[in-house]
mmCIF file of C-alpha atoms in Angstrom:
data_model
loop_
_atom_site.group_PDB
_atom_site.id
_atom_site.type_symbol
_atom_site.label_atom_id
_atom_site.label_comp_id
_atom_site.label_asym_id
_atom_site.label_seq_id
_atom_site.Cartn_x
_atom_site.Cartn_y
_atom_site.Cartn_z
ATOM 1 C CA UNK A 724 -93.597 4.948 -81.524
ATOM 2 C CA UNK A 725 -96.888 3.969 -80.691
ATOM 3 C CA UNK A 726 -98.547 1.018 -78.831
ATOM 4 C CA UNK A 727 -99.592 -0.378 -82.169
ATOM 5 C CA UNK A 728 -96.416 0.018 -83.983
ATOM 6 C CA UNK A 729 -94.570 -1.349 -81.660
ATOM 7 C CA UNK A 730 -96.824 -4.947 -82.247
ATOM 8 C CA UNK A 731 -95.814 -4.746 -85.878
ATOM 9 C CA UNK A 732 -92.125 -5.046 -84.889
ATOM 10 C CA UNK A 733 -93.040 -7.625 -82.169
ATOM 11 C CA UNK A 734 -95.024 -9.496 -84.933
ATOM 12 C CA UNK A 735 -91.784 -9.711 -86.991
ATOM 13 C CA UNK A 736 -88.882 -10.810 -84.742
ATOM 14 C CA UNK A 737 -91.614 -12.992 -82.690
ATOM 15 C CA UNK A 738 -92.502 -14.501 -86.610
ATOM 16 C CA UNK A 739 -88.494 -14.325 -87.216
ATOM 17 C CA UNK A 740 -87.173 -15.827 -84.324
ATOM 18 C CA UNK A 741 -89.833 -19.194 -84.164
ATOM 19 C CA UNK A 742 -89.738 -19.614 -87.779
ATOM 20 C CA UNK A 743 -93.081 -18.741 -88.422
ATOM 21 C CA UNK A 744 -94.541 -21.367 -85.939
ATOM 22 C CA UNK A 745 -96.948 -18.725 -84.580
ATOM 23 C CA UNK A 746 -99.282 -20.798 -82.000
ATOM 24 C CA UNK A 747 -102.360 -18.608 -82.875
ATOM 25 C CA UNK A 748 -103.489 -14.845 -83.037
ATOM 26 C CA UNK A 749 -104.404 -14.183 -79.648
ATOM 27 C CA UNK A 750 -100.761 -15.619 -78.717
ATOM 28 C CA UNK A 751 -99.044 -13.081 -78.776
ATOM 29 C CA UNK A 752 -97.264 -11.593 -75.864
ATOM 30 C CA UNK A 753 -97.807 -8.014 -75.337
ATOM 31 C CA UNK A 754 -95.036 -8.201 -72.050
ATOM 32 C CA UNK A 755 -92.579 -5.893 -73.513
ATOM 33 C CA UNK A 756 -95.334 -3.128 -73.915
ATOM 34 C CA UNK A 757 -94.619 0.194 -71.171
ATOM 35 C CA UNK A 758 -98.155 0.459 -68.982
ATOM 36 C CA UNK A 759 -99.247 3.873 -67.728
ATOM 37 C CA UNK A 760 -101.552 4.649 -65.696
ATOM 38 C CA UNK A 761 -105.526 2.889 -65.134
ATOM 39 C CA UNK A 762 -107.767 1.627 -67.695
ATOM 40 C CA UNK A 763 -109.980 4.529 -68.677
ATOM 41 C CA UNK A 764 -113.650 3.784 -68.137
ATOM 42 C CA UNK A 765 -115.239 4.406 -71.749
ATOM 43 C CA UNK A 766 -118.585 2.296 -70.377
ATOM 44 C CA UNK A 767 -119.136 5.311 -68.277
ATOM 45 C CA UNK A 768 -120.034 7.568 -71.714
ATOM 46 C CA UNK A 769 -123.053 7.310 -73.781
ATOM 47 C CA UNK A 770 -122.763 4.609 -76.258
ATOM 48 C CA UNK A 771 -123.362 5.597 -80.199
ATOM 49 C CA UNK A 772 -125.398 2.709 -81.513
ATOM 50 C CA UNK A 773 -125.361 4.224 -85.278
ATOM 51 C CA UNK A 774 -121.104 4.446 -85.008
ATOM 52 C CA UNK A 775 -120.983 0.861 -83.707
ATOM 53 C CA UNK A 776 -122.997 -0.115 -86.644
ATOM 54 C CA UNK A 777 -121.332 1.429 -89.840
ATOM 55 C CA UNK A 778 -118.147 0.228 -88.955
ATOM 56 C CA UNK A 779 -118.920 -3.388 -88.659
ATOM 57 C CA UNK A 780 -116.722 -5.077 -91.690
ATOM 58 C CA UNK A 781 -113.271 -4.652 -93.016
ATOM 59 C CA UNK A 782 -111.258 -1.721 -93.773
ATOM 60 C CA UNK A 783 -107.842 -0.996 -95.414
ATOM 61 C CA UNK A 784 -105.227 1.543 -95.441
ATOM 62 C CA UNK A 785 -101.727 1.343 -97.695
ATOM 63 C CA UNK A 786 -100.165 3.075 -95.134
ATOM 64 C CA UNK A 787 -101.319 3.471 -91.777
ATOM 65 C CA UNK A 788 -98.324 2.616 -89.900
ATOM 66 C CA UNK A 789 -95.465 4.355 -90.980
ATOM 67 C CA UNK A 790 -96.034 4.199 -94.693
ATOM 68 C CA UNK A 791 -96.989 -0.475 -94.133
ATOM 69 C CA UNK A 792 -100.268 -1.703 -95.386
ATOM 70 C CA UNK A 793 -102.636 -2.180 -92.451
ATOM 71 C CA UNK A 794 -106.470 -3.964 -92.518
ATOM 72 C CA UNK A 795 -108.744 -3.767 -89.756
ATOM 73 C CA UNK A 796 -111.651 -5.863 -89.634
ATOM 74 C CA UNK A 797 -114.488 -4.859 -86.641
ATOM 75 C CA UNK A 798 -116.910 -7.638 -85.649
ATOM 76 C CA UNK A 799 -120.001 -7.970 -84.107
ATOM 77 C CA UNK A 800 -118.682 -9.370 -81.095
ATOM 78 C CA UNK A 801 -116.857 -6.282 -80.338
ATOM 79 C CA UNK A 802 -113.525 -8.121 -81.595
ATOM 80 C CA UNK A 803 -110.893 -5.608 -83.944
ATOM 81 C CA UNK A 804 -108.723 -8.092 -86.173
ATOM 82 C CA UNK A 805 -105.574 -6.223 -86.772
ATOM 83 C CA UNK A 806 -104.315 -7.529 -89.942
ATOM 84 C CA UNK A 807 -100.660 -6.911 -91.205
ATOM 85 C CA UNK A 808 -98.778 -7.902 -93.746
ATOM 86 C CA UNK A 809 -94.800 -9.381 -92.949
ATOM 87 C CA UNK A 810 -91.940 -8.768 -95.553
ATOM 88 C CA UNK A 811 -92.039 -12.038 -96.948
ATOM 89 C CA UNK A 812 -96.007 -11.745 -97.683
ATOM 90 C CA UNK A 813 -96.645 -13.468 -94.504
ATOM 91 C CA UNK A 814 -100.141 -11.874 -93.602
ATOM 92 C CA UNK A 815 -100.261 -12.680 -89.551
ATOM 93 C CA UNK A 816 -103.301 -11.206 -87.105
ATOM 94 C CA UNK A 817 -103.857 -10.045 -83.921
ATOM 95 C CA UNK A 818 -107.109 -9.753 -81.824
ATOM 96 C CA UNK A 819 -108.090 -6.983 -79.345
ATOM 97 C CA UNK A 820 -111.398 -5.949 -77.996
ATOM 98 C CA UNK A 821 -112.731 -2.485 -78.568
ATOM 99 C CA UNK A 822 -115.554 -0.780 -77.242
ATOM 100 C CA UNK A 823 -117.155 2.353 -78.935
ATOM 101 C CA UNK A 824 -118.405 5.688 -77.436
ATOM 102 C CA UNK A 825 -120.237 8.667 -78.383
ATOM 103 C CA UNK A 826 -118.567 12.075 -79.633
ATOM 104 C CA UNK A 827 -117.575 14.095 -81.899
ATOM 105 C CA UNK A 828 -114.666 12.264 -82.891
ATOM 106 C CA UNK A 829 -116.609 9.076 -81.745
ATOM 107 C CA UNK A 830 -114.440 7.867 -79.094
ATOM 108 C CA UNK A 831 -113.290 4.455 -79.128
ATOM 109 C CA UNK A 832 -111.004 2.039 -76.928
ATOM 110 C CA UNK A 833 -108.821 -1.256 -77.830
ATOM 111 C CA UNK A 834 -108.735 -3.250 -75.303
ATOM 112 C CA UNK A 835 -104.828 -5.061 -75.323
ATOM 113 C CA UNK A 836 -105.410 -8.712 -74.475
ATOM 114 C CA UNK A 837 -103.373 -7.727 -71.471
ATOM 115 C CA UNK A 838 -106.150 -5.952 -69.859
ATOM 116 C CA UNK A 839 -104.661 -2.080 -70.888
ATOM 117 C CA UNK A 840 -106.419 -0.117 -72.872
ATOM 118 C CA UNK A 841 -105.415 2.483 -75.754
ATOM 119 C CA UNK A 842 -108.138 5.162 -76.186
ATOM 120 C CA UNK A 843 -108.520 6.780 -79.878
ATOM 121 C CA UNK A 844 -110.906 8.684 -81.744
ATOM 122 C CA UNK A 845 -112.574 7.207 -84.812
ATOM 123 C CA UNK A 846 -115.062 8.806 -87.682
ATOM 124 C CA UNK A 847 -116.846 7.993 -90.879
ATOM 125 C CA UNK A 848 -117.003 10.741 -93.275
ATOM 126 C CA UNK A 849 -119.226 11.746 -95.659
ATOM 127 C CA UNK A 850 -117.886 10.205 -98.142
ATOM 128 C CA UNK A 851 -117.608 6.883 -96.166
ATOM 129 C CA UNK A 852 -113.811 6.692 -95.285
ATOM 130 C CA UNK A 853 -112.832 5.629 -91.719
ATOM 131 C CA UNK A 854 -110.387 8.016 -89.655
ATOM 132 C CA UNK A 855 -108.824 6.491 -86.925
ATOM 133 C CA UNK A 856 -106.093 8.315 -84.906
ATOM 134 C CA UNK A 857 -103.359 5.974 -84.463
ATOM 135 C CA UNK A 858 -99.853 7.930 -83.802
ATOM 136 C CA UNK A 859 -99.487 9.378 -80.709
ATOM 137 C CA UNK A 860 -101.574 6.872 -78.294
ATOM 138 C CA UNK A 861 -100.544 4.479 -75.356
ATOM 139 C CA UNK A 862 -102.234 2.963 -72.749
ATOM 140 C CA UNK A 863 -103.500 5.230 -70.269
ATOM 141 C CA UNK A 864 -102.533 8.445 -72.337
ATOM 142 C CA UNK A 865 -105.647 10.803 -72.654
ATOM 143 C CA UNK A 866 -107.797 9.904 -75.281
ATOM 144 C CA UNK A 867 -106.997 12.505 -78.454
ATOM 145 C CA UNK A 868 -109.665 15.073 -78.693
ATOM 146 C CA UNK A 869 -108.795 15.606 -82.664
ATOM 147 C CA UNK A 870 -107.281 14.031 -85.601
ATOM 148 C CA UNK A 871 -103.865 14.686 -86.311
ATOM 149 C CA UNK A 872 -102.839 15.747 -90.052
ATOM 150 C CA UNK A 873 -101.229 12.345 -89.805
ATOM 151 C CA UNK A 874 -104.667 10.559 -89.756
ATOM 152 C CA UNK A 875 -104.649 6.908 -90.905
ATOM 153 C CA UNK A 876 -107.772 6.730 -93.180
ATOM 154 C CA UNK A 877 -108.847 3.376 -94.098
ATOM 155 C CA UNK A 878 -111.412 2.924 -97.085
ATOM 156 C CA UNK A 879 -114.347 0.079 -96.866
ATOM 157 C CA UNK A 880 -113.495 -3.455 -98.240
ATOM 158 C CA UNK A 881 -116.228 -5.536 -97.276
ATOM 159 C CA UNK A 882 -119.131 -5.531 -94.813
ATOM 160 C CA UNK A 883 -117.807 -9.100 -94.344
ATOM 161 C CA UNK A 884 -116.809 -9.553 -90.271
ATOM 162 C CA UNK A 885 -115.266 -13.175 -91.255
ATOM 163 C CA UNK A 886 -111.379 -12.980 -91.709
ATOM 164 C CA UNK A 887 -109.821 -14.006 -95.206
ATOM 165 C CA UNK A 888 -109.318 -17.158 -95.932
ATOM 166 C CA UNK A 889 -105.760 -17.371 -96.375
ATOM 167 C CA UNK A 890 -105.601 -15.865 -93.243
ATOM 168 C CA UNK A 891 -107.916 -18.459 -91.108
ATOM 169 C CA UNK A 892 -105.152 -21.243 -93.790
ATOM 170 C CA UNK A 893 -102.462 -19.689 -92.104
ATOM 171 C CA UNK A 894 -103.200 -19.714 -88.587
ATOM 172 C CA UNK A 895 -104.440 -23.585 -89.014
ATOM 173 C CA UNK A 896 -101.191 -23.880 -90.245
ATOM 174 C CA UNK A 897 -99.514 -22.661 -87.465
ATOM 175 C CA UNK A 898 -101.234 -24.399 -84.783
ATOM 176 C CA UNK A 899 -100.531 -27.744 -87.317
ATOM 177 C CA UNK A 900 -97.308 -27.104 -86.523
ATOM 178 C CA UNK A 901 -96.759 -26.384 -82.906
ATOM 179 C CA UNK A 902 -98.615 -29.531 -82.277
ATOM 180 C CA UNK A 903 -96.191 -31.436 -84.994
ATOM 181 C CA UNK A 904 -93.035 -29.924 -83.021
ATOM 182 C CA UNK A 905 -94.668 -30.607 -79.965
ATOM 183 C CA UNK A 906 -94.977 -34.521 -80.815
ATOM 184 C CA UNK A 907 -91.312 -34.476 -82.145
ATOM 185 C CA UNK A 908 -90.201 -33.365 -78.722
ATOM 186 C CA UNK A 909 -93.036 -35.734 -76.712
ATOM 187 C CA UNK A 910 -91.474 -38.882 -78.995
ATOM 188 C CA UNK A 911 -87.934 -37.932 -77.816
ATOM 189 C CA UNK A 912 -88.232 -38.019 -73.979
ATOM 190 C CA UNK A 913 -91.168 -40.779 -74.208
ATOM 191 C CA UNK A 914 -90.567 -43.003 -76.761
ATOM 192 C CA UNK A 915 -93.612 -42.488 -78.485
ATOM 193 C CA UNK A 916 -96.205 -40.470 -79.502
ATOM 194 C CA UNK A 917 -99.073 -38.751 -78.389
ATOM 195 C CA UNK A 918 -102.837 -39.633 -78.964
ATOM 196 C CA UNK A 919 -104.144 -36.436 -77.676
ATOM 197 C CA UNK A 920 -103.113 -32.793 -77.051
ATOM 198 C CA UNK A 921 -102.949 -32.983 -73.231
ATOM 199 C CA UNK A 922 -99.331 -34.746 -72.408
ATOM 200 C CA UNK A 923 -97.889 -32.256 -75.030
ATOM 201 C CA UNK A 924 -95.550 -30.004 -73.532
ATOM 202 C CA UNK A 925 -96.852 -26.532 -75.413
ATOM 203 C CA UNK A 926 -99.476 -24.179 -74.311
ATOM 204 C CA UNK A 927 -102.890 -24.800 -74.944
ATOM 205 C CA UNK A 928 -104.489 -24.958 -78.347
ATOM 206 C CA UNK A 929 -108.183 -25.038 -78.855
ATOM 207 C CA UNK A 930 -108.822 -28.108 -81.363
ATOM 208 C CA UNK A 931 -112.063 -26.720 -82.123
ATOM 209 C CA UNK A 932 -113.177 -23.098 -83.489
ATOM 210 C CA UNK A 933 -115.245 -21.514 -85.718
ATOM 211 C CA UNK A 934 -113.003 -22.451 -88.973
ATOM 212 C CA UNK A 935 -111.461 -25.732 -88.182
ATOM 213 C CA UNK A 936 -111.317 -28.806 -86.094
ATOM 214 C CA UNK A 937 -107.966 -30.661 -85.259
ATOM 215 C CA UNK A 938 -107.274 -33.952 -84.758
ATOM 216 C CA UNK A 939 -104.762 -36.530 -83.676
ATOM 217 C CA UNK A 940 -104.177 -40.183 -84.901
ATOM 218 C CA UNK A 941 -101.485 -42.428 -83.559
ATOM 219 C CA UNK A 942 -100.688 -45.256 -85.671
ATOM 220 C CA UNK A 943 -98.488 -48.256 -84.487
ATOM 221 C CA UNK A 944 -97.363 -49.523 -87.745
ATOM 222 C CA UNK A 945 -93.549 -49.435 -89.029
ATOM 223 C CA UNK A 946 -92.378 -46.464 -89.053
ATOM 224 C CA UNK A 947 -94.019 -44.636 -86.411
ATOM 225 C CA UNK A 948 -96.365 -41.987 -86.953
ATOM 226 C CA UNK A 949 -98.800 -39.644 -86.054
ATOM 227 C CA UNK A 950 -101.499 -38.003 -88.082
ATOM 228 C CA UNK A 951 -102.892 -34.747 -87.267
ATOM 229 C CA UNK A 952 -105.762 -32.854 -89.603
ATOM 230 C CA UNK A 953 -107.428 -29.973 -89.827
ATOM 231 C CA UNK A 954 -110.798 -30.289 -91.203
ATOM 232 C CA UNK A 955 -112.350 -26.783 -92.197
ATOM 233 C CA UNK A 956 -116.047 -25.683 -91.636
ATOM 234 C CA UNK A 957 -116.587 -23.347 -94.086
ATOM 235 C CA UNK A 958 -116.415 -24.640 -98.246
ATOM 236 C CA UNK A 959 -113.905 -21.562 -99.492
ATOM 237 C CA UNK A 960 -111.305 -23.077 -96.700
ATOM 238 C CA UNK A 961 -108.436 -25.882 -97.569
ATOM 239 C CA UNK A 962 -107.678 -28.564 -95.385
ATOM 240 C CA UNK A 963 -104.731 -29.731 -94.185
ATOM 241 C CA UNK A 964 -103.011 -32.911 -92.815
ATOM 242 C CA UNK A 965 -99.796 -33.186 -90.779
ATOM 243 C CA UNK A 966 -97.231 -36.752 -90.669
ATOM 244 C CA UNK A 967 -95.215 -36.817 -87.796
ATOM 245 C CA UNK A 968 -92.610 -40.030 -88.569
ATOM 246 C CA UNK A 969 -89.334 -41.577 -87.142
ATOM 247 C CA UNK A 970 -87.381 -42.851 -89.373
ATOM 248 C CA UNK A 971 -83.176 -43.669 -89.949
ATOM 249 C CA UNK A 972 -80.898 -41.541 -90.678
ATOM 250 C CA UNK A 973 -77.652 -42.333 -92.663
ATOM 251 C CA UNK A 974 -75.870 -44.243 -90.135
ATOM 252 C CA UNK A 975 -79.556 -46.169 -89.273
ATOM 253 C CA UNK A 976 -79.881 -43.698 -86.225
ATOM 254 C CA UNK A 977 -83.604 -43.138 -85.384
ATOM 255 C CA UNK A 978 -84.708 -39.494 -86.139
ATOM 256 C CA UNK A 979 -87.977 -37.476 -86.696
ATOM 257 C CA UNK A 980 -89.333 -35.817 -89.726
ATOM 258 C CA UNK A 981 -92.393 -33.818 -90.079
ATOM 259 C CA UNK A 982 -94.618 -33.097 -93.206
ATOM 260 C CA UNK A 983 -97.466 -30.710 -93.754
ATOM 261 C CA UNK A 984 -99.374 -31.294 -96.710
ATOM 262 C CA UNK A 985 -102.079 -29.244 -97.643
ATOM 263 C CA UNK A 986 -105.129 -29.501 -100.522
ATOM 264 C CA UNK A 987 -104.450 -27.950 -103.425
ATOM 265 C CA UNK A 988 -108.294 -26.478 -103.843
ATOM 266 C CA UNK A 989 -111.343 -25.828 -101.065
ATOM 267 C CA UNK A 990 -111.651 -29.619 -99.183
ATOM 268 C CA UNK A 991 -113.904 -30.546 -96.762
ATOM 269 C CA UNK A 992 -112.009 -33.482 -96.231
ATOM 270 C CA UNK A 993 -107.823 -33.617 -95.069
ATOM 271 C CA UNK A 994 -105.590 -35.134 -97.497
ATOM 272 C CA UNK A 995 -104.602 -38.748 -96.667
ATOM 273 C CA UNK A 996 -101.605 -39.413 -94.796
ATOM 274 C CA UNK A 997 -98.302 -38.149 -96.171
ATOM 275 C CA UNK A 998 -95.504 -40.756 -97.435
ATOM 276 C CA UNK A 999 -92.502 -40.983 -95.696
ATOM 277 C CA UNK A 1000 -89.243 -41.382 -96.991
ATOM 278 C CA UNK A 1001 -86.921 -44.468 -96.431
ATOM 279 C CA UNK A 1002 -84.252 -42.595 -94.509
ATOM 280 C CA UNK A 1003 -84.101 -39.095 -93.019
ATOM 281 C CA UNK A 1004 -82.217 -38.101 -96.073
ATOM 282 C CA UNK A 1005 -85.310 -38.329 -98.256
ATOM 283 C CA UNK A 1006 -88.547 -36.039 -98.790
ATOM 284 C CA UNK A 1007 -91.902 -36.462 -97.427
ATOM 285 C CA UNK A 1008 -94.388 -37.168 -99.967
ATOM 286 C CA UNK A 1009 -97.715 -35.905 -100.419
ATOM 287 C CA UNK A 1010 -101.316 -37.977 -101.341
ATOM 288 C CA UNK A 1011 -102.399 -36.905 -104.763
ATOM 289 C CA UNK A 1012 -104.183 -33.240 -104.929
ATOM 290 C CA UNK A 1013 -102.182 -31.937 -101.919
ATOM 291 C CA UNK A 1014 -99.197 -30.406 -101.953
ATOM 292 C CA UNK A 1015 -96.137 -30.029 -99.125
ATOM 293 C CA UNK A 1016 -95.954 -26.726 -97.366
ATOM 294 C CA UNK A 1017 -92.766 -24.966 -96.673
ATOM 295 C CA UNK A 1018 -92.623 -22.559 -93.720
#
């Protein structure tokens, strides 16, 4: 099995065993990977300036990995997004950093986020479809000097380097999320809630990127809540608004619920402030033109 069907399973059971609360992307632990041998030094070979250019965008392949669906999009930056697509329809990323060469394959590397690096071949045909040797490579193997008949070939989507948009939804999502389990846990041992991400026992989340900027609101009123948004950046993106409440249980025991509501079209602007129910027993509400997700 290779280094990059391996991640596939690690995508599922990590996806599987946290319920979908994936952090971000570039979370991902690549620990259970086997390392051999150095980092081979592609900046030491002529780069190709015309390779690096044509395949800038997104590319797709029904079954590059064992017969799965896999998208790669290649960005300016020199950042691969390796896009797959979970059971359930769950469409989850990961990030690594490549670097291109010259040759004939071109030769290119993906850098892991641990530092290791897997070095492939990669070529544009004639009639524009990508080959990109996949099987067969591990960090620190020899870099493949030709394509194997089991070639993944990818054909042009887009010249677009921006990931899809219901990809960007679903990593806000996720980070919506940690941060609402996060405050759950914070309100437990504390007593109340946080007004910012720092005294949040979970790792580090960057409130602001490219696509979205997060935000936390701590309201004092009865019951007591917490508000956290994501506000998107770009029109074709929805926003979304998390409700962190306490409220009684049955027996009028003091417990937390947590409700994601997100806009049913594009919004600039987060939906208002989810409802809460009287007791624990009840369902968190939504603000007109949103609707609750279920992950």
């Amino acid at each position: 099995m290779t280094v990059l069907s391996r991640l596939v399973s690690r995508f599922t059971v990590t996806i599987l065993l946290t319920t979908g609360a994936l952090l971000s992307p570039a979370g991902l632990s690549f620990s259970n990977f086997v390392i051999f041998g150095d980092r081979p030094l592609l900046a030491q070979a002529e780069p190709d300036p015309e390779f690096a250019e044509a395949i800038l965008g997104q590319w797709f392949s029904p079954s590059a990995l064992g017969g799965e669906p896999l998208t790669f999009i290649f960005t300016e930056a020199g950042i691969l997004h390796f896009i797959i697509t979970l059971p359930r329809g769950r469409t989850v990323s990961q990030e690594f950093r490549y670097e291109v060469g010259s040759g004939s394959p071109n030769a290119i590397d993906l850098i892991l986020p641990d530092g290791e690096t897997v070095a492939t071949i990669a070529q544009i045909t004639e009639s524009g479809e990508l080959l990109f040797q996949i099987e067969g490579t591990e960090p620190g193997l020899p870099r493949p000097t030709e394509f194997a008949e089991t070639v993944a070939r990818f054909e042009r989507v887009s010249t677009s380097t921006d990931l899809p948009a219901r990809l960007v939804e679903a990593n806000a999502l996720d980070v919506l999320m940690d941060i609402s389990r996060a405050q759950r846990t914070h309100y437990l041992e504390f007593r109340e809630f946080a007004d910012s991400i720092e005294p949040l026992n979970s790792d580090p989340v960057p409130l602001e990127t490219d696509d979205y900027r997060i935000e936390l609101e701590v309201s004092q009123t009865t019951p007591q809540s917490v508000r956290i948004t994501a506000t998107p950046k770009r029109e074709e993106l929805r926003s979304f608004t998390s409700g962190v409440f306490m409220v009684p249980n049955e027996r009028g025991l003091e417990v937390s619920l947590v409700g994601i509501c997100r806009s049913d079209e594009p919004d600039m602007t987060p939906p208002a402030m989810p409802i809460p129910p009287d007791t624990a027993e009840g369902t968190v509400t939504c603000a007109p033109g949103s609707h609750l997700m279920e992950r």
